[in-house]
Amino acid sequence: MSKIVNIGLIGFGTIGAGVIKVLTKKAALLEKKIGVRLLLKKICDLDISRRRDVSVDKNILTKDASWILNDENINIVVELIGGIHPAKEIILRALRSKKHVVTANKALLAEEGEEIFKTAAENGVDVCFEASVGGGIPIIKALREGFVANRIESIYGIINGTSNYILTQMSDKGCDFKSALFAARQKGYAEKNPTLDIDGIDSAHKIAILARMCFNQPICFKDVYVEGIRDIDGSDLQYADELGFAVKLLAVTKCGGPDLQIRVHPALVPKSHLLAHVDGVLNAIFVNADLVGEALFYGQGAGQLPTASAVVSDLVALAGKITTQDHNVCLGIGQDKRHCVIRAIDDIESRYYLRLSALDKPAVLSQISTILGKYGISIHSVIQKGRRRAEAVPIVMMTHEAKGKKLRQALAKIDKLAVVKKKTVAIRVERL
Amino acid sequence: MSKIVNIGLIGFGTIGAGVIKVLTKKAALLEKKIGVRLLLKKICDLDISRRRDVSVDKNILTKDASWILNDENINIVVELIGGIHPAKEIILRALRSKKHVVTANKALLAEEGEEIFKTAAENGVDVCFEASVGGGIPIIKALREGFVANRIESIYGIINGTSNYILTQMSDKGCDFKSALFAARQKGYAEKNPTLDIDGIDSAHKIAILARMCFNQPICFKDVYVEGIRDIDGSDLQYADELGFAVKLLAVTKCGGPDLQIRVHPALVPKSHLLAHVDGVLNAIFVNADLVGEALFYGQGAGQLPTASAVVSDLVALAGKITTQDHNVCLGIGQDKRHCVIRAIDDIESRYYLRLSALDKPAVLSQISTILGKYGISIHSVIQKGRRRAEAVPIVMMTHEAKGKKLRQALAKIDKLAVVKKKTVAIRVERL
């Protein structure tokens, strides 16, 4: 007879229902594979009467998390309620009761990860979070275990499906941001309040989790520079395309020596790079590491079953630990601790794509380039789009490498010129 | 004090030297991460005097594998000699001595895997083979552990760097097969005898390993239909490009119901698919699975350090097992055993790209299409390239779905027509 691992699930929403489906349908297969029975013993949710697309025994349903947290036979608590409170309190209680935790809660790990991982280590249990980044992409396992001998140097992620869907729509259909957002809502890819996605916050949560794990630094959400995609215009995608680039919302983190970068912003990605071809709601994470060189992981970043698949893979890994009394140090903790300083976005150099709206007059370009020159920014190429004397026309410029601060200062001056009619759009060109 | 796991390395070539480098340079980091010391106790090679790019204590070098295989303190044998003999005998002896085995030997696993995995299971030890497929890509771990709850439905791999480099060169530089092969040799990407790579054999070894693992079937190398890239002409890459496709050497395996496909051949891949953008020596594996949907894993398929990274990740996983007395059933064994029949290549349907060399005469197209029609093959589009009355010109055709056998029979007839001057080139168009 197989050993049994008892699971308590807290949060019976879409992902919770997915986990139940997978554990039910695949129970026999998983038991055969791992020699352990994963038993869903109790389920907690504030709403236990609503019908879901999966049926469960009513006797295991509760509104009271304590019924799970106080149950000594429960080995693993799966937290799928999301948000900071009461998820944090529930997870801390579970860890202090020596229960392992599996969570998909990226906001919580990004904002309060320090306390959570510390509590787990103090209590000799694990917090597993494969489902928190990249849904169906086994990126946490790949980085922690597959690349266990590697020093991770940089990560570039397209890790928000909603934003990537919107940018892809704008690029493919030539539509504007609002119509693309509307299409995303119609498809169920965007929430009523899409701020978390389109303003880059969700991507920032995820890149903070990856950076903490890979660089073993106490990085949290507030350390991430964040810029969303609201200001991207359809024309930017078109001009970028003509120049050989796709525009993507990139989450970037790099660590070289004491210098650590962590930022989320739209970026021009050269079409020669695979990331430029990651379209629609799909996610991808591009990694540079000292031994393996470059690697990319691509797949569904969200959705009921991909996320449930990640949760169950964590359950399987923990089941192995529990049944063998494995008290190994958690991978990813105890790494090569580096003393890093997060570099301010102002100090990061980048090439830039600039789109200016300026009057079509002979002296305009000289005025603009004089200001850029004063701030040490040199121009790689200029294209003026259309000719309409005495009216504002778009001027697209690609600069050479310039520090964020210099560019910001130069643009402040440029945008005050009488011939410049709108705020200049600046998008970083990412060197991958 | 950390526990110690003793390792015996057999095969001190390029990869072996890489493993020694990684174990030496990263010893402290790995020990901190996993709480176990990976100790390289003995190294065996036929040549122990040659200088390598890594220095080792001469006292641990031997020419006699028995010095390792008979050492009761050695927990893991790393086999990196390659080829079938004596690698097979060494691995079997190691397993029977209850030693775990880590190997990068794809030919051996593809040809003799059945006996090796059976022997491992009988002796309660593991054979780990992350390094055998996709070098630095943690594909084995992703499929076995990350996708543990998934039913794998299909795998499409670009898993031979040499072939992919040659096809990329031909496409980018417009050169022919021979010049591209020459360039690959210059770069060190092709062996003196490149047969294993360009004739698809290496890809067939790897896809056989993946199919056995994912579908739990006794698949071996001889079950794989194999076609290489020698007959691909520069013009095929150009015409495919014009039609919106890249030509790739694909390794494909699918399992649906009792029907199993396993094949390696050049294929047209639509540019809208990420696999079409995997260039140079890089490898990628595209997977469809029931829960996660589509996923892609990309990275270095070979090389000293990427491969050593994979070997060491296996050592780390085994170290965990050894120090915790984990006798879990090996993941991937004990899967949902399906009763599958491998479908003959003749019975597999596909769209085809055809390039005919035919005289530029009015009746030619009707003669060709009449024969195709007799075999039930309908034409999707035809482009005649150039006009040279009374000389052979290329005619490029795209067909609708047709069975391999029908196409083969039709082409045999077509190639006998007086107006057809060369053997017709047929490349499958893969529906991904």
PDB file of N, CA and C in Angstrom, chain A residues 331-383:
ATOM      1  N   LEU A 331      16.669  24.090  -1.905  1.00  0.00           N
ATOM      2  CA  LEU A 331      17.457  24.609  -3.025  1.00  0.00           C
ATOM      3  C   LEU A 331      17.125  26.075  -3.197  1.00  0.00           C
ATOM      4  N   GLY A 332      18.121  26.854  -3.506  1.00  0.00           N
ATOM      5  CA  GLY A 332      17.850  28.274  -3.732  1.00  0.00           C
ATOM      6  C   GLY A 332      18.097  29.067  -2.472  1.00  0.00           C
ATOM      7  N   ILE A 333      17.994  28.420  -1.322  1.00  0.00           N
ATOM      8  CA  ILE A 333      18.423  29.079  -0.090  1.00  0.00           C
ATOM      9  C   ILE A 333      19.839  28.571   0.155  1.00  0.00           C
ATOM     10  N   GLY A 334      20.653  29.374   0.780  1.00  0.00           N
ATOM     11  CA  GLY A 334      22.027  28.955   0.994  1.00  0.00           C
ATOM     12  C   GLY A 334      22.880  29.093  -0.245  1.00  0.00           C
ATOM     13  N   GLN A 335      22.390  29.848  -1.227  1.00  0.00           N
ATOM     14  CA  GLN A 335      23.207  30.099  -2.409  1.00  0.00           C
ATOM     15  C   GLN A 335      24.317  31.064  -2.081  1.00  0.00           C
ATOM     16  N   ASP A 336      25.230  31.108  -2.996  1.00  0.00           N
ATOM     17  CA  ASP A 336      26.289  32.087  -3.086  1.00  0.00           C
ATOM     18  C   ASP A 336      25.725  33.491  -2.817  1.00  0.00           C
ATOM     19  N   LYS A 337      25.821  33.952  -1.600  1.00  0.00           N
ATOM     20  CA  LYS A 337      25.242  35.264  -1.280  1.00  0.00           C
ATOM     21  C   LYS A 337      26.166  36.363  -1.773  1.00  0.00           C
ATOM     22  N   ARG A 338      25.682  37.157  -2.682  1.00  0.00           N
ATOM     23  CA  ARG A 338      26.504  38.250  -3.200  1.00  0.00           C
ATOM     24  C   ARG A 338      26.055  39.548  -2.530  1.00  0.00           C
ATOM     25  N   HIS A 339      26.969  40.493  -2.472  1.00  0.00           N
ATOM     26  CA  HIS A 339      26.591  41.786  -1.902  1.00  0.00           C
ATOM     27  C   HIS A 339      26.267  42.722  -3.040  1.00  0.00           C
ATOM     28  N   CYS A 340      25.010  42.856  -3.306  1.00  0.00           N
ATOM     29  CA  CYS A 340      24.581  43.567  -4.494  1.00  0.00           C
ATOM     30  C   CYS A 340      23.943  44.899  -4.153  1.00  0.00           C
ATOM     31  N   VAL A 341      24.080  45.808  -5.095  1.00  0.00           N
ATOM     32  CA  VAL A 341      23.402  47.092  -4.992  1.00  0.00           C
ATOM     33  C   VAL A 341      22.509  47.198  -6.209  1.00  0.00           C
ATOM     34  N   ILE A 342      21.259  47.536  -5.968  1.00  0.00           N
ATOM     35  CA  ILE A 342      20.341  47.656  -7.089  1.00  0.00           C
ATOM     36  C   ILE A 342      20.620  48.968  -7.802  1.00  0.00           C
ATOM     37  N   ARG A 343      20.886  48.879  -9.085  1.00  0.00           N
ATOM     38  CA  ARG A 343      21.227  50.089  -9.814  1.00  0.00           C
ATOM     39  C   ARG A 343      19.955  50.880 -10.140  1.00  0.00           C
ATOM     40  N   ALA A 344      20.008  52.186  -9.902  1.00  0.00           N
ATOM     41  CA  ALA A 344      18.853  53.038 -10.190  1.00  0.00           C
ATOM     42  C   ALA A 344      18.617  53.074 -11.696  1.00  0.00           C
ATOM     43  N   ILE A 345      17.356  53.161 -12.075  1.00  0.00           N
ATOM     44  CA  ILE A 345      17.012  53.164 -13.502  1.00  0.00           C
ATOM     45  C   ILE A 345      17.709  54.326 -14.211  1.00  0.00           C
ATOM     46  N   ASP A 346      17.901  55.439 -13.513  1.00  0.00           N
ATOM     47  CA  ASP A 346      18.585  56.609 -14.080  1.00  0.00           C
ATOM     48  C   ASP A 346      20.020  56.302 -14.500  1.00  0.00           C
ATOM     49  N   ASP A 347      20.635  55.326 -13.855  1.00  0.00           N
ATOM     50  CA  ASP A 347      22.040  55.017 -14.120  1.00  0.00           C
ATOM     51  C   ASP A 347      22.224  53.887 -15.126  1.00  0.00           C
ATOM     52  N   ILE A 348      21.104  53.345 -15.617  1.00  0.00           N
ATOM     53  CA  ILE A 348      21.207  52.225 -16.553  1.00  0.00           C
ATOM     54  C   ILE A 348      21.287  52.760 -17.978  1.00  0.00           C
ATOM     55  N   GLU A 349      22.262  52.265 -18.733  1.00  0.00           N
ATOM     56  CA  GLU A 349      22.431  52.708 -20.110  1.00  0.00           C
ATOM     57  C   GLU A 349      21.607  51.865 -21.064  1.00  0.00           C
ATOM     58  N   SER A 350      21.129  52.501 -22.089  1.00  0.00           N
ATOM     59  CA  SER A 350      20.343  51.784 -23.073  1.00  0.00           C
ATOM     60  C   SER A 350      20.331  52.581 -24.363  1.00  0.00           C
ATOM     61  N   ARG A 351      20.121  51.897 -25.455  1.00  0.00           N
ATOM     62  CA  ARG A 351      19.763  52.617 -26.667  1.00  0.00           C
ATOM     63  C   ARG A 351      18.276  52.953 -26.526  1.00  0.00           C
ATOM     64  N   TYR A 352      17.846  53.982 -27.211  1.00  0.00           N
ATOM     65  CA  TYR A 352      16.438  54.378 -27.126  1.00  0.00           C
ATOM     66  C   TYR A 352      15.821  54.549 -28.502  1.00  0.00           C
ATOM     67  N   TYR A 353      14.559  54.193 -28.571  1.00  0.00           N
ATOM     68  CA  TYR A 353      13.679  54.570 -29.681  1.00  0.00           C
ATOM     69  C   TYR A 353      12.926  55.793 -29.201  1.00  0.00           C
ATOM     70  N   LEU A 354      12.948  56.874 -29.967  1.00  0.00           N
ATOM     71  CA  LEU A 354      12.215  58.089 -29.601  1.00  0.00           C
ATOM     72  C   LEU A 354      11.223  58.423 -30.707  1.00  0.00           C
ATOM     73  N   ARG A 355      10.014  58.754 -30.308  1.00  0.00           N
ATOM     74  CA  ARG A 355       9.062  59.260 -31.317  1.00  0.00           C
ATOM     75  C   ARG A 355       8.641  60.658 -30.898  1.00  0.00           C
ATOM     76  N   LEU A 356       9.056  61.630 -31.675  1.00  0.00           N
ATOM     77  CA  LEU A 356       8.730  63.021 -31.378  1.00  0.00           C
ATOM     78  C   LEU A 356       7.610  63.475 -32.296  1.00  0.00           C
ATOM     79  N   SER A 357       6.780  64.392 -31.786  1.00  0.00           N
ATOM     80  CA  SER A 357       5.791  65.042 -32.652  1.00  0.00           C
ATOM     81  C   SER A 357       6.251  66.472 -32.808  1.00  0.00           C
ATOM     82  N   ALA A 358       6.751  66.806 -33.982  1.00  0.00           N
ATOM     83  CA  ALA A 358       7.337  68.132 -34.147  1.00  0.00           C
ATOM     84  C   ALA A 358       6.883  68.755 -35.457  1.00  0.00           C
ATOM     85  N   LEU A 359       6.939  70.047 -35.499  1.00  0.00           N
ATOM     86  CA  LEU A 359       6.572  70.757 -36.725  1.00  0.00           C
ATOM     87  C   LEU A 359       7.558  70.390 -37.826  1.00  0.00           C
ATOM     88  N   ASP A 360       7.055  70.353 -39.021  1.00  0.00           N
ATOM     89  CA  ASP A 360       7.872  69.975 -40.173  1.00  0.00           C
ATOM     90  C   ASP A 360       8.595  71.208 -40.705  1.00  0.00           C
ATOM     91  N   LYS A 361       9.568  71.680 -39.934  1.00  0.00           N
ATOM     92  CA  LYS A 361      10.315  72.886 -40.321  1.00  0.00           C
ATOM     93  C   LYS A 361      11.797  72.545 -40.396  1.00  0.00           C
ATOM     94  N   PRO A 362      12.514  73.255 -41.252  1.00  0.00           N
ATOM     95  CA  PRO A 362      13.923  72.904 -41.474  1.00  0.00           C
ATOM     96  C   PRO A 362      14.767  72.887 -40.199  1.00  0.00           C
ATOM     97  N   ALA A 363      14.552  73.815 -39.272  1.00  0.00           N
ATOM     98  CA  ALA A 363      15.463  73.936 -38.136  1.00  0.00           C
ATOM     99  C   ALA A 363      15.166  72.957 -36.998  1.00  0.00           C
ATOM    100  N   VAL A 364      14.050  72.239 -37.110  1.00  0.00           N
ATOM    101  CA  VAL A 364      13.595  71.409 -35.995  1.00  0.00           C
ATOM    102  C   VAL A 364      14.644  70.367 -35.582  1.00  0.00           C
ATOM    103  N   LEU A 365      15.136  69.635 -36.572  1.00  0.00           N
ATOM    104  CA  LEU A 365      16.055  68.555 -36.266  1.00  0.00           C
ATOM    105  C   LEU A 365      17.320  69.085 -35.602  1.00  0.00           C
ATOM    106  N   SER A 366      17.756  70.235 -36.040  1.00  0.00           N
ATOM    107  CA  SER A 366      18.978  70.778 -35.451  1.00  0.00           C
ATOM    108  C   SER A 366      18.739  71.179 -33.993  1.00  0.00           C
ATOM    109  N   GLN A 367      17.568  71.733 -33.704  1.00  0.00           N
ATOM    110  CA  GLN A 367      17.251  72.094 -32.321  1.00  0.00           C
ATOM    111  C   GLN A 367      17.252  70.853 -31.415  1.00  0.00           C
ATOM    112  N   ILE A 368      16.606  69.803 -31.928  1.00  0.00           N
ATOM    113  CA  ILE A 368      16.495  68.568 -31.131  1.00  0.00           C
ATOM    114  C   ILE A 368      17.871  67.921 -30.930  1.00  0.00           C
ATOM    115  N   SER A 369      18.630  67.843 -32.006  1.00  0.00           N
ATOM    116  CA  SER A 369      19.907  67.148 -31.882  1.00  0.00           C
ATOM    117  C   SER A 369      20.905  67.953 -31.061  1.00  0.00           C
ATOM    118  N   THR A 370      20.750  69.256 -31.054  1.00  0.00           N
ATOM    119  CA  THR A 370      21.607  70.077 -30.205  1.00  0.00           C
ATOM    120  C   THR A 370      21.373  69.745 -28.729  1.00  0.00           C
ATOM    121  N   ILE A 371      20.108  69.653 -28.358  1.00  0.00           N
ATOM    122  CA  ILE A 371      19.804  69.316 -26.957  1.00  0.00           C
ATOM    123  C   ILE A 371      20.330  67.917 -26.616  1.00  0.00           C
ATOM    124  N   LEU A 372      20.048  66.943 -27.489  1.00  0.00           N
ATOM    125  CA  LEU A 372      20.539  65.578 -27.225  1.00  0.00           C
ATOM    126  C   LEU A 372      22.063  65.601 -27.071  1.00  0.00           C
ATOM    127  N   GLY A 373      22.719  66.351 -27.945  1.00  0.00           N
ATOM    128  CA  GLY A 373      24.176  66.450 -27.916  1.00  0.00           C
ATOM    129  C   GLY A 373      24.681  67.006 -26.585  1.00  0.00           C
ATOM    130  N   LYS A 374      23.994  68.009 -26.077  1.00  0.00           N
ATOM    131  CA  LYS A 374      24.385  68.605 -24.793  1.00  0.00           C
ATOM    132  C   LYS A 374      24.387  67.575 -23.673  1.00  0.00           C
ATOM    133  N   TYR A 375      23.481  66.609 -23.766  1.00  0.00           N
ATOM    134  CA  TYR A 375      23.408  65.574 -22.730  1.00  0.00           C
ATOM    135  C   TYR A 375      24.213  64.324 -23.115  1.00  0.00           C
ATOM    136  N   GLY A 376      25.038  64.486 -24.143  1.00  0.00           N
ATOM    137  CA  GLY A 376      25.928  63.380 -24.505  1.00  0.00           C
ATOM    138  C   GLY A 376      25.231  62.219 -25.204  1.00  0.00           C
ATOM    139  N   ILE A 377      24.058  62.505 -25.775  1.00  0.00           N
ATOM    140  CA  ILE A 377      23.311  61.425 -26.430  1.00  0.00           C
ATOM    141  C   ILE A 377      23.496  61.557 -27.931  1.00  0.00           C
ATOM    142  N   SER A 378      24.063  60.524 -28.563  1.00  0.00           N
ATOM    143  CA  SER A 378      24.233  60.652 -30.008  1.00  0.00           C
ATOM    144  C   SER A 378      23.173  59.835 -30.738  1.00  0.00           C
ATOM    145  N   ILE A 379      22.869  60.323 -31.925  1.00  0.00           N
ATOM    146  CA  ILE A 379      21.756  59.769 -32.695  1.00  0.00           C
ATOM    147  C   ILE A 379      22.289  58.731 -33.666  1.00  0.00           C
ATOM    148  N   HIS A 380      21.626  57.592 -33.688  1.00  0.00           N
ATOM    149  CA  HIS A 380      22.019  56.534 -34.614  1.00  0.00           C
ATOM    150  C   HIS A 380      21.318  56.707 -35.951  1.00  0.00           C
ATOM    151  N   SER A 381      20.029  57.006 -35.925  1.00  0.00           N
ATOM    152  CA  SER A 381      19.290  57.192 -37.178  1.00  0.00           C
ATOM    153  C   SER A 381      18.037  58.014 -36.928  1.00  0.00           C
ATOM    154  N   VAL A 382      17.578  58.670 -37.961  1.00  0.00           N
ATOM    155  CA  VAL A 382      16.356  59.492 -37.875  1.00  0.00           C
ATOM    156  C   VAL A 382      15.493  59.191 -39.089  1.00  0.00           C
ATOM    157  N   ILE A 383      14.217  59.012 -38.837  1.00  0.00           N
ATOM    158  CA  ILE A 383      13.284  58.907 -39.965  1.00  0.00           C
ATOM    159  C   ILE A 383      12.141  59.881 -39.704  1.00  0.00           C
TER     160      ILE A 383
END
